[in-house]
Short mmCIF file of N, CA, C and O in Angstrom, two decimals:
data_model
loop_
_atom_site.label_atom_id
_atom_site.label_comp_id
_atom_site.label_asym_id
_atom_site.label_seq_id
_atom_site.Cartn_x
_atom_site.Cartn_y
_atom_site.Cartn_z
N MET A 335 154.30 67.40 131.78
CA MET A 335 154.71 66.52 130.82
C MET A 335 154.32 66.73 129.47
O MET A 335 152.92 66.73 129.43
N SER A 336 155.41 66.48 128.51
CA SER A 336 154.96 66.47 126.94
C SER A 336 154.57 65.01 126.40
O SER A 336 155.18 64.04 126.90
N GLN A 337 153.58 65.19 125.64
CA GLN A 337 153.43 63.96 124.76
C GLN A 337 154.73 63.63 123.83
O GLN A 337 154.94 64.29 123.25
N PHE A 338 154.41 62.08 123.74
CA PHE A 338 155.45 61.58 122.48
C PHE A 338 155.04 61.84 121.11
O PHE A 338 153.56 61.40 120.63
N ASN A 339 155.35 62.78 120.61
CA ASN A 339 155.24 63.35 119.14
C ASN A 339 156.19 62.23 118.14
O ASN A 339 157.37 62.26 118.00
N PRO A 340 155.54 61.23 117.57
CA PRO A 340 156.29 60.23 116.88
C PRO A 340 157.04 60.93 115.65
O PRO A 340 157.96 60.41 114.80
N ASN A 341 156.28 61.82 114.87
CA ASN A 341 156.64 62.60 113.97
C ASN A 341 158.04 63.34 113.93
O ASN A 341 157.66 64.36 114.90
N SER A 342 158.60 63.06 113.28
CA SER A 342 160.01 64.24 113.02
C SER A 342 160.03 65.20 112.42
O SER A 342 159.21 65.18 111.12
N MET A 343 160.74 65.88 112.17
CA MET A 343 160.82 66.93 111.41
C MET A 343 161.02 66.40 109.64
O MET A 343 160.46 67.24 109.08
N THR A 344 161.61 65.77 109.59
CA THR A 344 161.86 65.01 108.44
C THR A 344 160.48 64.47 107.57
O THR A 344 159.94 64.78 106.97
N ASP A 345 159.76 63.95 108.68
CA ASP A 345 158.49 63.19 108.35
C ASP A 345 157.30 64.57 107.89
O ASP A 345 156.58 64.09 106.95
N ARG A 346 157.16 65.60 108.83
CA ARG A 346 156.76 66.69 108.35
C ARG A 346 156.69 67.55 107.34
O ARG A 346 156.23 67.62 106.47
N LEU A 347 158.36 67.43 106.72
CA LEU A 347 158.73 68.15 105.46
C LEU A 347 158.03 67.25 104.32
O LEU A 347 158.08 67.70 103.51
N LYS A 348 158.43 65.92 104.63
CA LYS A 348 158.14 65.34 103.56
C LYS A 348 156.59 65.18 103.46
O LYS A 348 156.18 65.38 102.28
N ALA A 349 155.51 65.30 104.28
CA ALA A 349 154.49 65.15 104.04
C ALA A 349 153.83 66.43 103.53
O ALA A 349 153.13 66.61 102.35
N ALA A 350 154.44 67.93 103.87
CA ALA A 350 154.45 69.04 103.00
C ALA A 350 154.73 69.07 101.62
O ALA A 350 153.70 69.48 100.67
N THR A 351 155.63 68.35 101.34
CA THR A 351 156.38 68.16 100.07
C THR A 351 155.07 67.38 99.16
O THR A 351 155.17 67.74 98.04
N GLU A 352 154.86 66.21 99.56
CA GLU A 352 153.73 65.47 98.84
C GLU A 352 152.59 66.24 98.84
O GLU A 352 151.94 65.96 97.91
N ALA A 353 152.17 66.70 99.64
CA ALA A 353 150.83 67.89 99.67
C ALA A 353 151.13 68.64 98.56
O ALA A 353 150.05 68.79 98.01
N ARG A 354 152.03 69.46 98.19
CA ARG A 354 152.37 70.29 97.47
C ARG A 354 152.38 69.63 95.88
O ARG A 354 152.01 70.41 95.14
N ALA A 355 152.85 68.45 95.88
CA ALA A 355 153.18 67.72 94.75
C ALA A 355 151.87 67.37 94.50
O ALA A 355 151.29 67.89 93.05
N ALA A 356 151.16 67.05 95.12
CA ALA A 356 149.44 66.44 94.80
C ALA A 356 148.77 67.74 94.44
O ALA A 356 147.90 67.89 93.29
N ALA A 357 149.01 69.14 95.21
CA ALA A 357 148.11 70.06 94.42
C ALA A 357 148.36 70.43 93.17
O ALA A 357 147.37 70.75 92.09
N LEU A 358 149.94 70.43 92.96
CA LEU A 358 150.42 70.61 91.46
C LEU A 358 149.71 69.99 90.50
O LEU A 358 149.24 70.46 89.30
N ALA A 359 149.79 68.43 90.88
CA ALA A 359 149.68 67.66 90.13
C ALA A 359 148.00 67.46 89.58
O ALA A 359 147.27 67.87 88.25
N ARG A 360 146.92 68.06 90.53
CA ARG A 360 145.52 68.40 90.36
C ARG A 360 145.76 69.37 89.33
O ARG A 360 144.69 69.54 88.46
N PHE A 361 146.25 70.68 89.69
CA PHE A 361 146.49 71.83 88.75
C PHE A 361 146.76 71.61 87.47
O PHE A 361 146.07 72.08 86.12
N ARG A 362 147.97 70.57 87.29
CA ARG A 362 148.45 69.96 85.76
C ARG A 362 147.39 69.10 85.18
O ARG A 362 146.93 69.63 83.92
N ASP A 363 146.59 68.50 85.88
CA ASP A 363 145.54 67.78 85.34
C ASP A 363 144.21 68.03 84.74
O ASP A 363 143.26 67.72 84.42
N ARG A 364 144.19 69.74 85.16
CA ARG A 364 143.08 70.24 84.85
C ARG A 364 142.90 70.43 83.20
O ARG A 364 143.84 70.51 82.59
N PRO A 365 141.71 70.17 82.87
CA PRO A 365 141.71 70.29 81.61
C PRO A 365 142.10 71.78 80.79
O PRO A 365 141.64 72.63 81.35
N PRO A 366 142.63 72.09 79.83
CA PRO A 366 142.73 73.34 78.92
C PRO A 366 141.45 74.53 78.96
O PRO A 366 140.24 73.82 78.86
N ALA A 367 141.70 75.75 78.85
CA ALA A 367 140.33 76.49 78.70
C ALA A 367 139.53 76.17 77.17
O ALA A 367 138.54 76.56 77.26
N ASP A 368 140.24 75.85 76.63
CA ASP A 368 139.86 75.73 75.28
C ASP A 368 139.05 74.38 74.66
O ASP A 368 138.93 73.93 73.97
N ASP A 369 139.22 73.40 76.03
CA ASP A 369 138.95 72.09 75.69
C ASP A 369 137.17 72.02 75.75
O ASP A 369 136.50 72.72 76.24
N PRO A 370 137.00 71.32 74.68
CA PRO A 370 135.07 71.46 74.51
C PRO A 370 134.15 71.26 75.66
O PRO A 370 133.12 71.60 75.58
N VAL A 371 134.80 70.54 76.49
CA VAL A 371 133.92 70.19 77.64
C VAL A 371 133.98 71.36 78.27
O VAL A 371 132.96 71.80 79.46
N VAL A 372 135.18 72.09 78.77
CA VAL A 372 135.09 73.46 79.55
C VAL A 372 134.31 74.39 78.45
O VAL A 372 133.76 75.33 79.80
N VAL A 373 134.28 74.71 77.72
CA VAL A 373 133.54 75.29 76.91
C VAL A 373 131.99 75.23 77.01
O VAL A 373 131.26 76.44 77.18
N ALA A 374 131.63 74.10 76.84
CA ALA A 374 130.74 73.63 76.87
C ALA A 374 129.89 73.99 78.21
O ALA A 374 128.67 74.85 78.70
N ARG A 375 130.53 73.75 79.32
CA ARG A 375 130.05 74.14 80.70
C ARG A 375 130.02 75.58 81.00
O ARG A 375 129.30 76.37 81.42
N LYS A 376 131.10 76.40 80.17
CA LYS A 376 130.93 77.53 80.31
C LYS A 376 129.94 78.25 80.02
O LYS A 376 129.09 79.36 80.34
N ALA A 377 129.26 77.72 78.57
CA ALA A 377 128.38 78.36 77.96
C ALA A 377 127.19 78.17 78.64
O ALA A 377 126.32 78.78 78.76
N GLU A 378 126.93 76.68 79.16
CA GLU A 378 125.87 76.36 79.80
C GLU A 378 125.66 77.61 81.32
O GLU A 378 124.69 77.76 81.74
N ARG A 379 126.80 77.64 81.84
CA ARG A 379 126.72 78.66 83.10
C ARG A 379 126.30 79.91 82.48
O ARG A 379 125.51 80.53 83.11
N ALA A 380 126.81 80.42 81.39
CA ALA A 380 126.26 81.49 80.80
C ALA A 380 124.87 81.78 80.64
O ALA A 380 124.05 82.75 80.97
N GLN A 381 124.36 80.51 79.75
CA GLN A 381 123.01 80.60 79.46
C GLN A 381 122.23 80.42 80.77
O GLN A 381 120.87 81.17 80.88
N ILE A 382 122.51 79.85 81.98
CA ILE A 382 121.90 79.87 83.24
C ILE A 382 121.63 81.33 83.95
O ILE A 382 120.77 81.69 84.11
N ALA A 383 122.56 81.91 83.67
CA ALA A 383 122.79 83.23 84.26
C ALA A 383 122.15 84.28 83.48
O ALA A 383 121.43 85.03 84.03
N ARG A 384 121.92 84.00 81.75
CA ARG A 384 120.69 85.14 81.36
C ARG A 384 119.72 84.38 81.55
O ARG A 384 118.62 85.49 81.82
N GLU A 385 119.04 83.28 81.91
CA GLU A 385 117.86 82.93 82.40
C GLU A 385 117.52 83.54 83.69
O GLU A 385 116.54 83.87 83.81
N ARG A 386 118.40 83.57 84.29
CA ARG A 386 118.00 84.18 85.81
C ARG A 386 118.04 85.57 85.80
O ARG A 386 116.86 85.86 86.25
N GLU A 387 118.82 86.20 85.06
CA GLU A 387 118.51 87.59 84.97
C GLU A 387 117.06 88.10 84.12
O GLU A 387 116.42 89.07 84.29
N ILE A 388 116.51 87.20 83.03
CA ILE A 388 115.41 87.61 82.46
C ILE A 388 114.38 87.27 83.23
O ILE A 388 113.40 87.93 84.02
N ARG A 389 114.49 86.19 84.38
CA ARG A 389 113.79 85.71 85.49
C ARG A 389 113.45 87.01 86.73
O ARG A 389 112.33 87.56 87.10
N VAL A 390 114.80 87.65 86.65
CA VAL A 390 115.11 88.82 88.15
C VAL A 390 113.96 90.06 87.18
O VAL A 390 113.09 90.91 87.61
N ALA A 391 114.38 90.09 85.61
CA ALA A 391 113.86 91.36 85.25
C ALA A 391 112.07 91.14 85.08
O ALA A 391 111.43 92.05 85.24
N ALA A 392 111.61 89.83 84.93
CA ALA A 392 110.53 89.53 84.64
C ALA A 392 109.65 89.58 85.82
O ALA A 392 108.42 90.34 86.17
N ARG A 393 110.44 89.12 87.28
CA ARG A 393 109.83 89.63 88.54
C ARG A 393 109.64 90.96 89.10
O ARG A 393 108.56 91.55 89.27
N GLU A 394 110.58 91.94 88.56
CA GLU A 394 110.94 93.11 88.73
C GLU A 394 109.61 93.90 88.03
O GLU A 394 109.08 95.02 88.36
N GLN A 395 109.41 93.79 86.93
CA GLN A 395 108.44 94.33 86.04
C GLN A 395 106.97 94.09 86.53
O GLN A 395 106.07 94.61 86.68
N ALA A 396 107.22 92.59 86.96
CA ALA A 396 105.42 91.91 87.70
C ALA A 396 105.35 92.80 88.76
O ALA A 396 104.10 93.61 89.11
N ARG A 397 106.41 93.25 89.73
CA ARG A 397 106.19 94.25 90.64
C ARG A 397 106.00 95.68 90.40
O ARG A 397 105.16 96.44 91.17
N ILE A 398 106.47 96.19 89.63
CA ILE A 398 106.55 97.74 89.43
C ILE A 398 104.89 97.63 88.68
O ILE A 398 104.05 98.61 89.10
N GLU A 399 104.38 96.80 87.87
CA GLU A 399 102.91 96.70 87.45
C GLU A 399 101.93 96.32 88.50
O GLU A 399 101.02 97.29 88.43
N ALA A 400 102.28 95.61 89.36
CA ALA A 400 101.24 95.28 90.70
C ALA A 400 101.78 96.57 91.63
O ALA A 400 100.06 96.91 92.19
N GLU A 401 102.42 97.38 91.75
CA GLU A 401 102.62 98.55 92.35
C GLU A 401 101.76 99.75 91.60
O GLU A 401 100.90 100.44 92.29
N ALA A 402 102.06 99.83 90.16
CA ALA A 402 101.19 100.75 89.64
C ALA A 402 99.64 100.54 89.90
O ALA A 402 98.89 101.34 89.81
N GLN A 403 99.14 99.30 89.84
CA GLN A 403 97.78 98.70 90.01
C GLN A 403 97.25 99.15 91.11
O GLN A 403 96.14 99.55 91.12
N ARG A 404 97.99 98.94 92.29
CA ARG A 404 97.48 99.32 93.36
C ARG A 404 97.33 100.87 93.46
O ARG A 404 96.57 101.10 94.48
N ALA A 405 98.24 101.61 93.01
CA ALA A 405 98.21 103.20 93.04
C ALA A 405 97.18 103.54 92.42
O ALA A 405 96.45 104.57 92.93
N ALA A 406 96.87 102.95 91.42
CA ALA A 406 95.46 103.38 90.23
C ALA A 406 94.19 103.10 91.36
O ALA A 406 93.55 103.87 91.37
N GLU A 407 94.50 101.72 91.94
CA GLU A 407 93.20 101.27 92.74
C GLU A 407 92.98 102.64 94.03
O GLU A 407 92.01 102.61 94.25
N ALA A 408 94.10 103.02 94.38
CA ALA A 408 94.08 103.94 95.48
C ALA A 408 93.56 105.33 95.06
O ALA A 408 92.76 105.77 95.76
N GLU A 409 93.97 105.66 94.19
CA GLU A 409 93.55 106.85 93.65
C GLU A 409 91.90 106.61 93.00
O GLU A 409 91.34 107.78 93.38
N ALA A 410 91.49 105.75 92.78
CA ALA A 410 90.04 105.68 92.18
C ALA A 410 89.05 105.78 93.83
O ALA A 410 87.99 106.10 93.58
N GLU A 411 90.00 104.68 94.74
CA GLU A 411 89.15 104.81 95.84
C GLU A 411 89.00 106.44 96.30
O GLU A 411 87.91 106.55 96.93
N ARG A 412 90.41 107.20 96.45
CA ARG A 412 90.06 108.41 96.70
C ARG A 412 89.25 109.26 95.83
O ARG A 412 88.70 110.04 96.50
N GLU A 413 89.27 109.18 94.58
CA GLU A 413 88.16 109.68 93.68
C GLU A 413 86.93 109.44 93.99
O GLU A 413 86.07 110.29 94.18
N ARG A 414 86.26 108.00 94.66
CA ARG A 414 84.81 107.70 94.74
C ARG A 414 84.85 108.41 96.28
O ARG A 414 83.94 108.98 96.40
N PHE A 415 85.98 108.45 97.15
CA PHE A 415 85.24 108.95 98.54
C PHE A 415 85.16 110.41 98.53
O PHE A 415 84.03 110.74 98.85
N ALA A 416 85.89 111.23 97.24
CA ALA A 416 85.75 112.44 97.34
C ALA A 416 84.34 112.72 96.51
O ALA A 416 83.64 113.70 96.83
N ALA A 417 84.04 111.84 95.47
CA ALA A 417 82.74 112.23 94.98
C ALA A 417 81.44 112.03 95.77
O ALA A 417 80.96 112.55 96.00
N GLU A 418 81.71 111.07 96.75
CA GLU A 418 80.75 110.56 97.69
C GLU A 418 80.58 111.56 98.56
O GLU A 418 79.54 112.15 98.87
N GLU A 419 81.78 112.35 99.13
CA GLU A 419 81.72 113.39 100.28
C GLU A 419 80.95 114.59 99.23
O GLU A 419 80.45 115.36 100.07
N ALA A 420 81.45 115.00 98.27
CA ALA A 420 80.66 116.14 97.50
C ALA A 420 79.47 116.03 97.55
O ALA A 420 78.47 116.95 97.48
N ARG A 421 78.65 114.50 96.84
CA ARG A 421 77.57 114.62 96.53
C ARG A 421 76.67 114.69 98.48
O ARG A 421 75.86 115.24 98.26
N ALA A 422 77.26 114.29 99.39
CA ALA A 422 77.03 114.08 100.76
C ALA A 422 76.61 115.86 100.92
O ALA A 422 76.10 116.13 101.60
N ALA A 423 77.70 116.69 100.46
CA ALA A 423 77.85 117.91 101.11
C ALA A 423 76.86 118.90 100.40
O ALA A 423 75.91 119.27 100.97
N GLU A 424 76.60 118.15 98.99
CA GLU A 424 75.26 118.96 98.14
C GLU A 424 74.10 118.33 98.54
O GLU A 424 72.99 119.52 98.53
N GLU A 425 73.74 117.14 99.02
CA GLU A 425 72.80 116.67 99.75
C GLU A 425 72.65 117.47 101.03
O GLU A 425 71.18 118.08 101.12
N LYS A 426 73.19 117.69 101.82
CA LYS A 426 73.14 118.46 103.16
C LYS A 426 72.67 119.98 102.48
O LYS A 426 71.83 120.63 103.57
N ILE A 427 73.27 120.65 101.72
CA ILE A 427 73.09 121.94 101.36
C ILE A 427 71.72 121.81 100.92
O ILE A 427 70.29 122.93 101.24
N ALA A 428 71.03 120.91 100.09
CA ALA A 428 69.40 120.69 99.19
C ALA A 428 68.77 120.75 101.04
O ALA A 428 67.50 121.41 100.91
N GLN A 429 69.26 119.84 101.74
CA GLN A 429 68.43 119.93 102.84
C GLN A 429 68.28 120.92 103.65
O GLN A 429 67.11 121.28 104.23
N ALA A 430 69.01 121.81 103.71
CA ALA A 430 69.44 123.10 104.67
C ALA A 430 68.37 124.08 103.73
O ALA A 430 67.61 124.55 104.34
N ALA A 431 68.57 123.84 102.46
CA ALA A 431 67.51 125.14 101.80
C ALA A 431 66.10 124.45 101.85
O ALA A 431 65.20 125.69 101.84
N ALA A 432 65.66 123.31 101.69
CA ALA A 432 64.56 122.71 101.96
C ALA A 432 63.89 122.88 103.38
O ALA A 432 62.58 123.34 103.24
N ALA A 433 64.90 122.86 104.54
CA ALA A 433 64.44 123.43 105.62
C ALA A 433 63.98 124.57 105.94
O ALA A 433 63.03 125.25 106.41
N ARG A 434 65.08 125.87 104.98
CA ARG A 434 64.85 127.22 105.27
C ARG A 434 63.45 127.18 104.42
O ARG A 434 62.80 128.20 104.90
N LEU A 435 63.15 126.82 103.32
CA LEU A 435 61.95 127.16 102.64
C LEU A 435 60.58 126.51 103.26
O LEU A 435 59.52 127.40 103.50
N GLU A 436 61.16 125.68 104.15
CA GLU A 436 59.89 125.07 104.83
C GLU A 436 59.59 125.93 106.12
O GLU A 436 58.12 126.04 106.23
N GLN A 437 60.51 126.62 106.96
CA GLN A 437 60.54 127.75 107.82
C GLN A 437 59.96 128.77 107.48
O GLN A 437 58.80 129.43 107.81
N LYS A 438 60.07 129.10 106.24
CA LYS A 438 59.39 130.54 105.23
C LYS A 438 57.98 130.40 105.16
O LYS A 438 57.50 131.15 105.55
N ALA A 439 57.95 129.11 104.87
CA ALA A 439 56.33 128.68 104.37
C ALA A 439 55.23 128.88 105.86
O ALA A 439 54.44 129.27 106.04
N GLN A 440 56.14 128.21 107.06
CA GLN A 440 55.56 128.53 108.15
C GLN A 440 55.26 129.83 108.78
O GLN A 440 54.20 129.93 109.21
N ARG A 441 56.48 130.57 108.31
CA ARG A 441 56.35 131.79 109.20
C ARG A 441 55.25 132.59 108.32
O ARG A 441 54.48 133.18 108.80
N ASP A 442 55.46 132.43 106.48
CA ASP A 442 53.92 133.24 106.36
C ASP A 442 53.26 132.72 106.37
O ASP A 442 51.97 133.76 106.32
N ALA A 443 52.62 131.41 106.70
CA ALA A 443 51.15 130.91 107.40
C ALA A 443 50.87 131.83 108.71
O ALA A 443 49.86 131.90 108.68
N ARG A 444 51.89 131.79 109.46
CA ARG A 444 51.60 132.37 110.86
C ARG A 444 51.19 133.64 110.48
O ARG A 444 50.05 134.44 111.00
N TYR A 445 52.09 134.46 109.40
CA TYR A 445 51.78 135.59 109.38
C TYR A 445 50.42 136.11 108.66
O TYR A 445 49.86 136.99 108.94
N ALA A 446 50.24 135.38 108.05
CA ALA A 446 48.94 135.32 106.77
C ALA A 446 47.78 135.20 107.89
O ALA A 446 46.75 136.00 108.22
N ALA A 447 47.46 134.53 109.20
CA ALA A 447 46.90 134.01 109.91
C ALA A 447 46.40 135.46 110.86
O ALA A 447 45.25 135.54 111.26
N ARG A 448 47.54 135.60 111.31
CA ARG A 448 47.54 136.93 112.26
C ARG A 448 46.93 138.15 111.32
O ARG A 448 46.14 138.78 112.04
N LYS A 449 47.18 138.37 110.10
CA LYS A 449 46.52 139.78 109.36
C LYS A 449 45.05 138.87 109.08
O LYS A 449 44.22 139.67 109.20
N ALA A 450 45.03 138.03 109.00
CA ALA A 450 43.52 137.41 108.88
C ALA A 450 42.73 137.87 110.04
O ALA A 450 41.55 137.97 109.82
N LYS A 451 43.24 137.16 111.25
CA LYS A 451 42.38 137.61 112.16
C LYS A 451 42.29 139.22 112.66
O LYS A 451 41.16 139.44 113.11
N ALA A 452 43.04 139.74 112.49
CA ALA A 452 42.98 141.29 112.61
C ALA A 452 42.07 141.70 111.68
O ALA A 452 41.63 142.76 112.08
N ARG A 453 42.02 141.36 110.54
CA ARG A 453 40.57 141.75 109.53
C ARG A 453 39.55 141.72 110.03
O ARG A 453 38.77 142.39 109.78
N ARG A 454 39.25 140.69 111.20
CA ARG A 454 37.88 139.99 111.11
C ARG A 454 37.29 141.03 112.53
O ARG A 454 37.01 142.08 112.40
#
């Protein structure tokens, strides 16, 4: 069963015509492009856009500077670590040399003791 539709074809055409006429009236009622209010609103929007671009550029610059700072800190950390490793390696070499000298001194003392014992 179909429902009863009280709108006839002429009613629908009339409503569509009135809607088009209302849209056209709204379009005609707009202020012209050279109206001071429109010009001021456009200038305000342009100013807001420029300020937004400046803020975006400032944030980008801050991000770049922070990234450069992090890179410099990482490089300094790597250099400090390399210097620490070099110092540790030099210390290890010095300890090995001192141990060799101590061993040589002990060996020489044993040799001298053997010689002294043999001469008696």
